[in-house]
Amino acid sequence: MSSCCAPMRDDGAEKQPAAIGPVPVDLAGGGGPGPRHTIEQAVVPAQTFLMGDTDGVGYHADGETPVHPVTLEEFSIDATSVTNADFARFVAATGYRTEAELFGFSAVFHLALAAPKDAVMGPAAGTPWWLGVKGADWAHPGGPDSSIEGLGDHPVVHVSHNDALAYCTWAGRALPTEAQWEAASRGGLEGARYPWGGDFPGKGGKWRANIWQGSFPRSNTTEDGYLTTAPVRTFAPNGYGLWQTVGNVWEWCADWFDPRYYGRSPEHEPTGAKIGMARVMRGGSYLCHDSYCNRYRNAARSSNTPDSSMGNAGFRTVAVRG
């Protein structure tokens, strides 16, 4: 299964040969004095909450049910997604090269394309609005003719699950489990569809999330103000102080994906399936629209292969427990 609104690395246009091998970086060192990870933290209190789709709008194939109680200990989590500025500090300190750079291409939404014709490898199978673009990476989100200048406070994108883990290793952090992510996104609202409650994100013309408006995938009216990513502190935080857990960008979680996992998951601190082919992604993105991808919800799940990267997926981190 490919992630909602995002192709897998092995979908679409034929890969170019990848120069993947040992990357000459020191993830344990570098960065100079001071903290490596400087994102504001939100504390999620110890709790038992109901995990899963409580109002029947989820996708059966995604495994959003059965709704089940989950007990978590207190933890701290990034108030925002990791930004371009945060990731740039990591790269400057370590020399790390992302998988998009090593493969030589990544997935770009067609309306965000900033690349010459010869850089476009072709559309992804089944999702032709996604293009394989040579030279697209975290520092060139639309392709080689783009940059992140002026986008330091936007979420970093074109990072794979493996890239997110590399950042975590350097920063002394971890990716959240899927259960931690959902508890944090709910902000203390039991069973709510969205981090703010049950109201549609654009109710009354006041937008609460960065999603698609218009006719997907050809025309986005940008009523919420954004065609692609928004700054991480756009709209308003939820009850725990987290910004934009739904919409904007998909966020990688630590768990392997299994649509049947909820039926047998442990109640205390679940960590996902033991093995799998894809990792969990949560929160939806700026491409979510009810006509195609109603996954900008607390309970919504998706997945992608750990080496996949795309222009609408990033991550946030949690503190490592001692």
Backbone as numpy.savetxt, mean C-alpha at the origin, in Angstrom:
# Nx Ny Nz CAx CAy CAz Cx Cy Cz
-4.21 -14.64 -8.20 -5.05 -13.44 -8.20 -4.18 -12.20 -8.20
-4.41 -11.29 -9.12 -3.66 -10.04 -9.09 -4.34 -9.07 -8.16
-3.54 -8.20 -7.58 -4.07 -7.20 -6.68 -5.04 -6.30 -7.39
-6.09 -5.91 -6.68 -7.06 -4.99 -7.23 -6.35 -3.75 -7.77
-6.64 -3.42 -9.01 -6.07 -2.23 -9.65 -4.58 -2.31 -9.86
-3.96 -3.47 -9.76 -2.51 -3.53 -9.93 -2.10 -4.89 -10.47
-1.29 -4.93 -11.55 -0.87 -6.21 -12.11 0.25 -6.84 -11.29
0.33 -8.17 -11.37 1.46 -8.87 -10.78 2.70 -8.66 -11.64
3.86 -8.86 -11.05 5.11 -8.68 -11.77 5.18 -9.56 -13.02
4.57 -10.76 -12.97 4.67 -11.66 -14.13 3.51 -11.51 -15.09
2.65 -10.47 -14.89 1.57 -10.21 -15.83 2.03 -9.21 -16.89
1.26 -9.14 -18.00 1.44 -8.06 -18.96 2.62 -8.28 -19.88
3.26 -7.17 -20.21 4.34 -7.22 -21.19 5.49 -8.09 -20.71
6.20 -8.64 -21.67 7.32 -9.53 -21.35 8.39 -8.79 -20.56
8.92 -9.45 -19.55 9.97 -8.85 -18.74 11.25 -8.63 -19.55
11.97 -7.62 -19.17 13.34 -7.48 -19.62 14.22 -8.31 -18.68
15.38 -8.76 -19.14 16.26 -9.52 -18.24 16.56 -8.72 -16.98
16.44 -9.36 -15.85 16.64 -8.67 -14.58 18.02 -8.97 -14.02
18.71 -7.92 -13.64 20.04 -8.08 -13.05 19.92 -8.21 -11.54
19.16 -9.22 -11.13 18.90 -9.36 -9.70 19.96 -10.25 -9.08
20.48 -9.81 -7.99 21.49 -10.54 -7.27 21.80 -9.80 -5.99
22.91 -10.13 -5.32 23.24 -9.43 -4.09 23.39 -7.93 -4.34
22.71 -7.15 -3.54 22.77 -5.70 -3.68 23.80 -5.17 -2.69
24.81 -4.40 -3.14 25.88 -3.97 -2.25 25.45 -2.83 -1.33
24.64 -3.16 -0.34 24.20 -2.17 0.64 24.38 -2.74 2.03
24.53 -1.84 2.98 24.62 -2.23 4.38 23.35 -1.76 5.07
22.36 -2.65 5.15 21.08 -2.27 5.73 21.17 -2.08 7.24
22.21 -2.58 7.85 22.36 -2.42 9.29 23.10 -1.14 9.65
23.74 -0.52 8.68 24.55 0.66 8.96 24.14 1.83 8.10
24.87 2.91 8.24 24.60 4.10 7.45 23.55 4.98 8.07
23.47 6.18 7.61 22.41 7.06 8.05 22.85 8.13 9.02
24.04 7.99 9.61 24.54 9.01 10.50 23.84 9.01 11.84
24.11 10.03 12.67 23.51 10.09 14.00 22.03 10.41 13.93
21.34 10.12 15.02 19.91 10.41 15.09 19.06 9.26 14.62
17.75 9.35 14.86 16.85 8.25 14.48 16.74 8.10 12.97
16.68 6.87 12.52 16.54 6.61 11.09 15.09 6.77 10.65
14.18 6.37 11.52 12.76 6.41 11.18 12.12 7.54 11.98
11.65 8.56 11.31 11.21 9.77 12.01 9.72 10.04 11.88
8.96 9.09 11.35 7.52 9.30 11.18 6.82 9.31 12.53
5.90 10.23 12.71 5.10 10.31 13.94 4.39 8.98 14.19
4.35 8.59 15.47 3.72 7.33 15.84 2.32 7.52 16.43
1.44 6.59 16.09 0.10 6.52 16.68 0.04 5.26 17.54
-0.51 5.37 18.72 -0.62 4.22 19.61 -2.00 3.59 19.46
-2.01 2.31 19.19 -3.26 1.55 19.09 -3.39 0.73 20.38
-4.41 0.99 21.18 -4.50 0.33 22.48 -4.79 -1.17 22.35
-4.44 -1.91 23.38 -4.80 -3.33 23.44 -6.31 -3.45 23.33
-6.76 -4.45 22.60 -8.20 -4.55 22.35 -8.58 -5.90 21.76
-9.87 -6.18 21.82 -10.48 -7.25 21.04 -11.48 -6.59 20.11
-11.33 -6.80 18.83 -12.23 -6.18 17.86 -12.75 -7.23 16.89
-13.81 -6.87 16.17 -14.37 -7.76 15.16 -13.70 -7.48 13.82
-12.97 -8.47 13.33 -12.23 -8.33 12.09 -13.03 -8.91 10.93
-13.08 -8.19 9.81 -13.78 -8.68 8.65 -14.94 -7.78 8.25
-15.59 -8.15 7.16 -16.67 -7.36 6.57 -17.97 -7.57 7.32
-18.40 -6.58 8.10 -19.60 -6.71 8.91 -20.87 -6.28 8.21
-20.75 -5.61 7.05 -21.97 -5.11 6.40 -22.23 -5.70 5.02
-21.54 -6.76 4.66 -21.90 -7.54 3.48 -21.59 -6.92 2.14
-20.61 -6.02 2.07 -20.27 -5.40 0.80 -18.94 -5.91 0.24
-18.31 -6.83 0.94 -17.00 -7.31 0.53 -17.07 -8.32 -0.60
-15.89 -8.70 -1.09 -15.78 -9.66 -2.17 -15.50 -11.04 -1.59
-16.34 -12.00 -1.96 -16.21 -13.35 -1.41 -14.83 -13.94 -1.72
-14.34 -13.72 -2.92 -13.05 -14.30 -3.32 -11.89 -13.74 -2.52
-12.06 -12.57 -1.92 -11.00 -11.96 -1.12 -10.91 -12.54 0.29
-11.96 -13.27 0.71 -11.94 -13.87 2.04 -12.12 -12.86 3.17
-13.04 -11.92 3.02 -13.28 -10.92 4.06 -14.15 -11.45 5.20
-14.62 -12.65 5.08 -15.44 -13.28 6.12 -14.88 -14.69 6.38
-15.28 -15.33 7.50 -16.26 -14.86 8.48 -15.71 -13.75 9.39
-16.61 -12.88 9.83 -16.24 -11.89 10.83 -15.88 -12.65 12.10
-14.79 -12.27 12.74 -14.29 -13.03 13.88 -13.59 -12.11 14.87
-13.64 -12.42 16.15 -12.96 -11.58 17.14 -11.45 -11.78 17.09
-10.71 -10.71 17.22 -9.25 -10.74 17.24 -8.78 -9.91 18.43
-7.85 -10.48 19.19 -7.29 -9.79 20.35 -5.84 -9.41 20.06
-5.54 -8.13 20.27 -4.20 -7.61 20.02 -3.68 -6.88 21.26
-2.39 -6.96 21.46 -1.73 -6.15 22.47 -1.52 -4.74 21.92
-1.25 -3.80 22.79 -0.97 -2.43 22.36 0.24 -2.40 21.43
0.19 -1.56 20.42 1.32 -1.39 19.52 1.32 0.03 18.97
2.46 0.44 18.43 2.54 1.75 17.79 2.78 1.56 16.30
2.20 2.46 15.53 2.23 2.36 14.07 2.43 3.75 13.49
3.01 3.82 12.30 3.21 5.10 11.64 1.88 5.81 11.44
1.84 7.08 11.76 0.62 7.87 11.54 0.36 8.06 10.05
1.39 7.97 9.23 1.25 8.13 7.78 1.98 7.00 7.06
1.72 6.89 5.79 2.54 6.04 4.93 3.96 6.58 4.90
4.92 5.71 4.64 6.30 6.13 4.42 6.32 7.03 3.18
6.97 8.18 3.29 6.96 9.16 2.21 8.16 9.02 1.28
8.10 9.76 0.18 9.26 9.82 -0.71 10.49 10.35 0.01
10.29 11.35 0.86 11.42 11.91 1.61 12.01 10.88 2.57
11.15 10.11 3.24 11.62 9.07 4.16 12.42 8.02 3.39
11.88 7.58 2.27 12.55 6.53 1.50 13.85 7.04 0.88
13.87 8.30 0.50 15.09 8.88 -0.07 16.22 8.88 0.96
15.91 9.13 2.23 16.94 9.09 3.27 17.51 7.68 3.40
16.63 6.68 3.32 17.05 5.27 3.37 17.98 4.95 2.20
17.60 5.35 1.01 18.42 5.06 -0.18 19.75 5.79 -0.10
19.73 7.05 0.36 20.97 7.81 0.48 21.93 7.18 1.49
21.36 6.60 2.55 22.19 6.01 3.60 22.75 4.65 3.22
22.07 3.93 2.35 22.44 2.53 2.09 22.84 2.23 0.65
22.43 3.07 -0.29 22.65 2.76 -1.70 21.70 1.71 -2.22
20.62 1.45 -1.50 19.68 0.39 -1.88 19.06 0.66 -3.24
18.89 -0.40 -4.03 18.18 -0.34 -5.30 16.93 -1.19 -5.21
15.82 -0.60 -5.55 14.54 -1.30 -5.47 14.42 -2.35 -6.56
13.46 -3.23 -6.40 13.25 -4.27 -7.41 12.79 -3.68 -8.74
12.04 -2.57 -8.70 11.66 -1.92 -9.96 12.91 -1.49 -10.72
13.91 -1.00 -10.01 15.17 -0.59 -10.65 15.94 -1.80 -11.17
15.94 -2.88 -10.42 16.66 -4.07 -10.83 15.99 -4.78 -12.01
14.66 -4.83 -11.99 13.94 -5.42 -13.12 14.01 -4.50 -14.34
14.10 -3.20 -14.09 14.17 -2.24 -15.18 12.84 -1.65 -15.59
11.76 -2.04 -14.91 10.44 -1.49 -15.25 9.50 -1.67 -14.07
8.38 -0.94 -14.14 7.33 -1.09 -13.15 6.00 -0.72 -13.79
4.91 -0.89 -13.04 3.56 -0.66 -13.57 3.11 0.77 -13.31
2.71 1.45 -14.38 2.26 2.85 -14.32 0.84 2.93 -14.85
-0.04 3.63 -14.14 -1.40 3.86 -14.62 -1.33 4.76 -15.86
-2.15 4.46 -16.87 -1.98 5.10 -18.18 -2.12 6.61 -18.14
-2.96 7.16 -17.27 -3.12 8.61 -17.21 -1.98 9.30 -16.47
-1.14 8.53 -15.80 0.00 9.08 -15.07 1.31 8.94 -15.85
1.24 8.43 -17.08 2.43 8.13 -17.86 3.25 9.38 -18.17
4.54 9.30 -17.92 5.48 10.36 -18.28 6.73 9.67 -18.81
6.67 9.25 -20.07 7.73 8.44 -20.65 7.66 8.51 -22.16
8.82 8.38 -22.84 8.79 8.30 -24.30 8.17 6.98 -24.76
7.74 6.95 -26.00 7.07 5.77 -26.54 7.90 4.51 -26.39
9.21 4.63 -26.62 10.04 3.43 -26.59 10.25 2.87 -25.19
9.78 3.59 -24.15 9.87 3.08 -22.78 8.63 2.29 -22.38
7.58 2.36 -23.19 6.32 1.68 -22.85 6.35 0.27 -23.43
6.31 -0.70 -22.55 6.42 -2.10 -22.96 5.09 -2.67 -23.41
4.00 -2.06 -22.97 2.69 -2.54 -23.35 1.77 -2.66 -22.16
0.48 -2.90 -22.39 -0.50 -3.00 -21.31 -0.42 -4.34 -20.59
-0.87 -4.34 -19.35 -0.94 -5.57 -18.58 -2.13 -6.40 -19.02
-1.98 -7.70 -19.03 -3.06 -8.60 -19.43 -4.24 -8.46 -18.49
-5.42 -8.20 -19.05 -6.64 -8.10 -18.26 -6.87 -6.74 -17.64
-5.83 -5.92 -17.52 -5.97 -4.58 -16.95 -5.19 -3.61 -17.84
-5.73 -3.30 -19.02 -4.96 -2.52 -20.00 -4.69 -1.08 -19.59
-5.31 -0.62 -18.52 -5.01 0.73 -18.02 -3.66 0.78 -17.29
-3.09 -0.41 -17.04 -1.74 -0.48 -16.47 -0.73 -0.75 -17.58
0.36 0.00 -17.58 1.40 -0.14 -18.58 2.71 -0.54 -17.93
3.41 -1.48 -18.52 4.77 -1.76 -18.12 5.68 -0.68 -18.70
6.37 0.04 -17.83 7.15 1.19 -18.28 8.60 1.05 -17.82
9.52 1.04 -18.79 10.94 1.00 -18.47 11.35 2.32 -17.81
12.10 2.21 -16.74 12.55 3.41 -16.05 11.59 3.96 -15.03
10.45 3.31 -14.85 9.53 3.71 -13.78 10.00 3.10 -12.47
10.13 3.92 -11.45 10.55 3.44 -10.14 10.14 4.47 -9.10
10.58 4.27 -7.85 10.12 5.14 -6.76 10.49 6.61 -7.00
11.62 6.86 -7.66 12.06 8.23 -7.91 11.51 8.79 -9.23
10.89 7.92 -10.03 10.31 8.31 -11.33 8.94 7.64 -11.44
7.96 8.09 -10.67 6.69 7.35 -10.55 5.86 7.25 -11.82
6.01 8.21 -12.73 5.27 8.13 -13.99 6.08 7.58 -15.13
7.35 7.29 -14.88 8.28 6.85 -15.91 9.50 7.76 -15.94
10.41 7.54 -16.87 11.69 8.26 -16.87 11.58 9.77 -17.04
10.46 10.27 -17.56 10.30 11.71 -17.72 9.66 12.37 -16.50
9.53 11.64 -15.42 8.93 12.18 -14.20 9.96 12.18 -13.08
9.62 12.84 -11.98 10.49 12.85 -10.80 9.62 13.05 -9.57
10.25 12.98 -8.40 9.52 13.22 -7.15 9.81 14.62 -6.62
10.35 15.49 -7.46 10.57 16.87 -7.03 9.24 17.50 -6.63
9.18 18.06 -5.44 7.96 18.65 -4.93 6.98 17.65 -4.35
7.35 16.36 -4.34 6.47 15.30 -3.84 7.05 14.60 -2.62
7.90 15.29 -1.88 8.52 14.67 -0.71 7.55 14.20 0.34
6.39 14.87 0.45 5.40 14.49 1.45 4.32 13.57 0.90
4.51 13.03 -0.30 3.61 12.03 -0.87 4.12 10.64 -0.50
3.24 9.64 -0.49 3.70 8.28 -0.18 4.62 7.75 -1.25
5.67 7.05 -0.83 6.53 6.40 -1.80 5.75 5.28 -2.47
5.94 5.12 -3.78 5.27 4.07 -4.54 6.33 3.33 -5.37
5.89 2.35 -6.13 6.81 1.49 -6.88 7.79 0.77 -5.94
7.34 0.45 -4.74 8.14 -0.36 -3.82 7.45 -1.71 -3.66
8.20 -2.77 -3.79 7.69 -4.11 -3.61 7.62 -4.45 -2.12
7.02 -5.58 -1.81 7.03 -6.07 -0.43 8.46 -6.27 0.04
9.28 -6.81 -0.83 10.69 -7.03 -0.48 11.41 -5.70 -0.20
11.10 -4.67 -0.98 11.69 -3.35 -0.74 11.24 -2.79 0.61
9.97 -2.98 0.93 9.45 -2.50 2.21 10.15 -3.19 3.37
10.40 -4.49 3.23 11.12 -5.22 4.27 12.56 -4.70 4.41
13.18 -4.35 3.30 14.54 -3.82 3.36 14.56 -2.50 4.14
13.59 -1.64 3.88 13.49 -0.39 4.64 13.32 -0.71 6.12
12.45 -1.65 6.43 12.20 -2.02 7.83 13.47 -2.51 8.51
14.27 -3.30 7.81 15.53 -3.80 8.37 16.44 -2.64 8.74
16.56 -1.69 7.83 17.41 -0.52 8.08 16.87 0.34 9.23
15.57 0.51 9.28 14.95 1.41 10.25 14.68 0.76 11.60
14.87 -0.56 11.71 14.53 -1.25 12.95 13.04 -1.32 13.18
12.30 -1.51 12.11 10.84 -1.53 12.15 10.32 -2.85 11.60
9.01 -2.96 11.45 8.38 -4.14 10.87 7.15 -3.70 10.09
6.73 -4.53 9.15 5.43 -4.30 8.52 4.34 -4.75 9.48
3.20 -4.08 9.49 2.11 -4.51 10.38 1.53 -5.84 9.92
1.07 -6.64 10.87 0.26 -7.77 10.47 -1.05 -7.24 9.93
-1.75 -8.06 9.19 -3.03 -7.65 8.64 -4.01 -7.27 9.76
-3.97 -8.01 10.85 -4.86 -7.71 11.98 -4.50 -6.37 12.62
-3.21 -6.10 12.79 -2.79 -4.80 13.32 -3.24 -3.68 12.40
-3.06 -3.88 11.11 -3.44 -2.84 10.15 -4.94 -2.53 10.27
-5.77 -3.57 10.31 -7.22 -3.33 10.35 -7.65 -2.67 11.65
-7.10 -3.13 12.77 -7.44 -2.50 14.05 -7.04 -1.02 14.03
-5.87 -0.72 13.49 -5.41 0.66 13.44 -6.28 1.50 12.52
-6.67 0.94 11.37 -7.49 1.67 10.41 -8.87 1.97 10.97
-9.41 1.07 11.76 -10.75 1.27 12.31 -10.78 2.42 13.32
-9.68 2.74 13.93 -9.63 3.89 14.82 -10.55 3.80 16.01
-10.89 2.58 16.42 -11.76 2.39 17.57 -13.23 2.32 17.25
-13.60 2.40 15.97 -15.02 2.33 15.58 -15.36 0.88 15.23
-16.09 0.23 16.07 -16.43 -1.19 15.87 -17.32 -1.38 14.66
-16.87 -2.21 13.72 -17.69 -2.61 12.58 -17.90 -1.54 11.53
-17.25 -0.39 11.63 -17.47 0.69 10.66 -16.85 0.35 9.31
-17.49 0.80 8.24 -16.98 0.52 6.91 -15.71 1.29 6.60
-15.65 2.53 7.08 -14.52 3.41 6.81 -13.87 3.88 8.11
-12.69 4.44 8.05 -12.04 4.92 9.28 -12.82 5.99 10.02
-13.68 6.72 9.32 -14.47 7.81 9.92 -15.90 7.39 10.26
-16.31 6.18 9.87 -17.68 5.73 10.11 -18.28 5.09 8.89
-19.57 5.39 8.62 -20.26 4.73 7.53 -20.61 5.61 6.36
-20.36 6.90 6.44 -20.73 7.81 5.35 -19.81 7.64 4.15
-20.40 7.76 2.95 -19.63 7.71 1.71 -18.53 8.77 1.75
-17.33 8.47 1.21 -16.20 9.41 1.32 -16.46 10.81 0.77
-17.39 10.93 -0.21 -17.64 12.25 -0.80 -18.97 12.84 -0.40
-19.56 12.38 0.69 -20.88 12.85 1.10 -20.88 14.37 1.29
-21.87 15.00 0.68 -22.01 16.44 0.80 -20.94 17.23 0.08
-20.21 16.56 -0.82 -19.15 17.25 -1.55 -17.88 17.46 -0.77
-17.82 16.93 0.46 -16.61 17.04 1.27 -15.91 15.70 1.28
-14.79 15.62 0.58 -14.12 14.34 0.42 -13.27 13.99 1.62
-13.31 12.70 1.97 -12.56 12.18 3.12 -11.46 11.22 2.72
-11.37 10.89 1.43 -10.37 9.92 0.97 -10.04 10.21 -0.49
-8.85 9.81 -0.90 -8.37 9.98 -2.26 -8.69 8.73 -3.07
-9.82 8.78 -3.76 -10.25 7.67 -4.61 -10.62 8.24 -5.99
-11.16 7.38 -6.84 -11.49 7.78 -8.21 -12.87 8.41 -8.26
-13.00 9.51 -8.99 -14.31 10.07 -9.33 -14.41 10.15 -10.86
-15.57 9.82 -11.38 -15.76 9.84 -12.82 -15.96 8.45 -13.37
-15.54 8.24 -14.61 -15.72 6.97 -15.29 -14.39 6.23 -15.36
-14.26 5.18 -14.56 -13.00 4.43 -14.53 -12.91 3.53 -15.76
-11.75 3.45 -16.42 -10.46 4.06 -16.10 -10.09 5.25 -16.99
-11.09 5.84 -17.68 -10.76 6.83 -18.70 -10.79 8.27 -18.22
-11.69 8.58 -17.30 -11.87 9.99 -16.93 -12.02 10.14 -15.43
-11.09 10.87 -14.83 -11.16 11.17 -13.40 -11.43 12.66 -13.25
-12.56 13.01 -12.66 -12.92 14.42 -12.50 -12.12 15.09 -11.40
-11.38 14.32 -10.61 -10.53 14.81 -9.52 -11.27 15.74 -8.57
-12.51 15.37 -8.23 -13.27 16.17 -7.27 -12.59 16.21 -5.91
-11.83 15.18 -5.57 -11.12 15.17 -4.29 -9.80 15.93 -4.35
-9.45 16.39 -5.55 -8.24 17.20 -5.70 -7.04 16.50 -6.28
-7.14 15.17 -6.55 -5.94 14.43 -6.93 -6.23 13.40 -8.01
-5.35 13.35 -9.01 -5.41 12.30 -10.02 -4.69 11.06 -9.53
-3.51 11.27 -8.92 -2.76 10.13 -8.38 -2.59 10.34 -6.87
-1.39 10.29 -6.36 -1.21 10.35 -4.91 -1.46 11.75 -4.35
-1.87 11.78 -3.10 -2.03 13.01 -2.34 -0.98 13.03 -1.23
-0.62 14.20 -0.73 0.26 14.25 0.44 -0.30 13.40 1.57
0.57 12.80 2.35 0.12 11.82 3.35 -0.76 12.41 4.43
-0.67 13.71 4.67 -1.51 14.35 5.69 -2.66 15.14 5.06
-3.29 14.54 4.07 -4.46 15.13 3.43 -5.72 14.58 4.09
-6.80 15.33 4.05 -8.07 14.97 4.67 -7.94 15.03 6.20
-8.37 14.03 6.93 -8.31 14.10 8.39 -7.92 12.74 8.96
-7.23 12.71 10.10 -6.85 11.42 10.70 -8.04 10.74 11.36
-7.90 9.42 11.59 -8.97 8.68 12.27 -8.83 8.83 13.79
-9.60 8.05 14.52 -9.64 8.17 15.97 -8.34 7.86 16.68
-7.45 7.11 16.04 -6.14 6.81 16.62 -5.04 7.74 16.09
-5.40 8.64 15.18 -4.42 9.56 14.64 -3.74 9.11 13.38
-4.27 8.10 12.68 -3.70 7.64 11.42 -4.33 8.39 10.25
-3.49 8.78 9.31 -3.94 9.48 8.12 -4.03 8.53 6.93
-5.12 8.62 6.19 -5.31 7.95 4.89 -4.97 6.47 4.90
-5.61 5.73 5.76 -5.45 4.28 5.68 -6.27 3.70 4.54
-7.29 4.41 4.07 -8.03 3.95 2.89 -7.88 4.99 1.79
-7.82 4.52 0.54 -7.53 5.39 -0.57 -6.05 5.74 -0.60
-5.69 6.59 -1.52 -4.32 7.06 -1.74 -3.43 5.93 -2.23
-2.88 5.08 -1.35 -2.07 3.96 -1.84 -2.38 2.69 -1.05
-2.30 1.57 -1.75 -2.31 0.28 -1.08 -1.11 0.20 -0.14
-1.27 -0.54 0.97 -0.18 -0.69 1.92 0.11 -2.17 2.16
1.39 -2.52 1.99 1.82 -3.90 2.22 1.69 -4.26 3.70
1.27 -5.48 3.95 1.26 -6.05 5.31 2.22 -7.23 5.36
2.49 -7.71 6.57 3.47 -8.78 6.75 2.96 -10.15 6.29
1.65 -10.36 6.29 1.06 -11.69 6.12 1.12 -12.22 4.69
1.28 -13.55 4.58 0.97 -14.23 3.34 -0.54 -14.21 3.16
-0.99 -14.12 1.92 -2.43 -14.05 1.63 -3.02 -15.43 1.44
-4.17 -15.66 2.07 -4.96 -16.88 1.89 -6.42 -16.49 2.10
-7.28 -16.60 1.05 -8.68 -16.18 1.20 -9.47 -17.01 2.20
-8.93 -18.16 2.61 -9.64 -19.03 3.56 -9.13 -18.88 4.99
-8.20 -17.97 5.19 -7.51 -17.89 6.48 -8.43 -17.52 7.62
-9.39 -16.61 7.40 -10.25 -16.15 8.50 -11.02 -17.29 9.14
-11.31 -18.33 8.37 -12.09 -19.44 8.90 -11.35 -20.27 9.93
-10.04 -20.11 10.02 -9.26 -20.92 10.95 -8.19 -20.12 11.69
-8.21 -18.81 11.58 -7.16 -18.00 12.18 -7.29 -17.97 13.70
-6.19 -17.90 14.41 -6.24 -17.81 15.87 -6.82 -16.47 16.30
-7.41 -16.44 17.48 -8.02 -15.20 17.95 -6.97 -14.22 18.46
-5.88 -14.72 19.04 -4.88 -13.84 19.65 -3.71 -13.59 18.69
-3.47 -12.35 18.33 -2.33 -11.93 17.52 -2.12 -12.80 16.27
-3.11 -12.90 15.39 -2.92 -13.71 14.18 -1.86 -13.10 13.27
-1.10 -13.95 12.61 -0.01 -13.49 11.75 -0.14 -13.96 10.31
-1.28 -14.51 9.95 -1.51 -14.91 8.57 -1.11 -16.33 8.27
-1.35 -16.72 7.01 -1.02 -18.07 6.56 0.48 -18.32 6.68
0.84 -19.58 6.85 2.26 -19.95 7.01 3.04 -19.82 5.72
2.41 -20.09 4.60 3.07 -20.02 3.30 2.10 -19.39 2.32
2.60 -19.00 1.17 1.74 -18.45 0.14 2.53 -18.00 -1.06
1.81 -17.49 -2.05 2.42 -16.96 -3.26 2.38 -15.43 -3.31
1.53 -14.83 -2.47 1.34 -13.39 -2.51 1.21 -12.85 -1.09
1.54 -11.59 -0.92 1.44 -10.92 0.38 0.20 -10.03 0.42
-0.32 -9.86 1.61 -1.53 -9.06 1.80 -1.25 -7.58 1.54
-2.21 -6.94 0.89 -2.21 -5.49 0.72 -3.55 -4.96 1.26
-3.50 -3.79 1.87 -4.69 -3.23 2.51 -4.91 -1.77 2.13
-6.18 -1.36 2.14 -6.54 0.04 2.11 -7.01 0.63 0.80
-6.81 -0.05 -0.32 -7.21 0.54 -1.59 -6.28 1.67 -2.01
-6.67 2.39 -3.05 -5.78 3.44 -3.58 -6.58 4.51 -4.29
-5.85 5.44 -4.90 -6.48 6.51 -5.66 -7.23 6.01 -6.88
-7.08 4.74 -7.22 -7.79 4.17 -8.37 -9.08 3.46 -7.97
-9.38 3.36 -6.70 -10.58 2.64 -6.28 -11.85 3.39 -6.67
-12.82 2.66 -7.19 -14.11 3.21 -7.62 -15.13 2.10 -7.45
-16.34 2.46 -7.04 -17.35 1.43 -6.77 -17.64 0.56 -7.98
-17.47 1.10 -9.19 -17.78 0.32 -10.38 -16.75 -0.76 -10.66
-15.57 -0.64 -10.03 -14.51 -1.60 -10.33 -13.86 -2.17 -9.07
-13.60 -1.33 -8.10 -12.80 -1.74 -6.96 -13.30 -1.07 -5.69
-14.27 -1.68 -5.07 -14.82 -1.15 -3.83 -13.99 -1.65 -2.65
-12.70 -1.36 -2.67 -11.82 -1.89 -1.63 -11.17 -0.79 -0.79
-11.71 0.40 -0.83 -11.21 1.47 0.04 -12.00 1.42 1.36
-11.92 0.27 2.02 -12.68 -0.01 3.25 -11.76 -0.63 4.29
-12.16 -0.52 5.55 -11.36 -1.10 6.64 -11.15 -2.60 6.47
-12.18 -3.31 6.03 -12.14 -4.77 5.99 -11.60 -5.32 4.67
-11.46 -4.48 3.65 -11.11 -4.97 2.32 -9.69 -5.53 2.29
-9.51 -6.57 1.48 -8.22 -7.24 1.35 -7.86 -7.38 -0.12
-6.59 -7.39 -0.39 -6.10 -7.76 -1.70 -4.70 -8.33 -1.51
-4.02 -8.60 -2.62 -2.70 -9.21 -2.50 -1.92 -9.00 -3.78
-0.63 -9.23 -3.70 0.22 -9.26 -4.88 1.49 -10.01 -4.53
2.22 -10.41 -5.56 3.45 -11.15 -5.34 4.50 -10.25 -4.70
5.38 -10.79 -3.87 6.31 -9.95 -3.10 7.27 -9.11 -3.92
7.49 -9.48 -5.19 8.41 -8.70 -6.03 7.69 -7.71 -6.93
6.38 -7.61 -6.83 5.61 -6.70 -7.68 5.70 -5.27 -7.18
5.69 -4.34 -8.11 5.68 -2.92 -7.76 4.78 -2.18 -8.73
4.23 -1.07 -8.28 3.25 -0.34 -9.08 3.11 1.08 -8.54
2.47 1.93 -9.31 2.38 3.33 -8.96 1.33 3.67 -7.93
0.69 2.66 -7.33 -0.34 2.96 -6.32 -0.18 2.11 -5.07
1.04 1.67 -4.77 1.25 0.84 -3.58 2.48 1.30 -2.82
2.33 1.43 -1.50 3.42 1.80 -0.61 3.32 1.00 0.68
3.65 1.63 1.81 3.61 0.90 3.07 3.73 1.86 4.24
3.34 1.38 5.43 3.65 2.03 6.69 4.19 0.96 7.63
4.81 1.33 8.72 5.49 0.36 9.56 5.01 0.41 11.00
5.35 -0.62 11.75 5.05 -0.68 13.19 6.36 -0.86 13.95
6.31 -0.52 15.24 7.47 -0.73 16.10 7.65 -2.22 16.35
8.91 -2.64 16.40 9.23 -4.03 16.71 9.11 -4.22 18.22
8.40 -5.24 18.63 8.26 -5.52 20.05 9.52 -6.15 20.61
9.89 -5.72 21.81 11.09 -6.27 22.43 10.88 -7.65 23.00
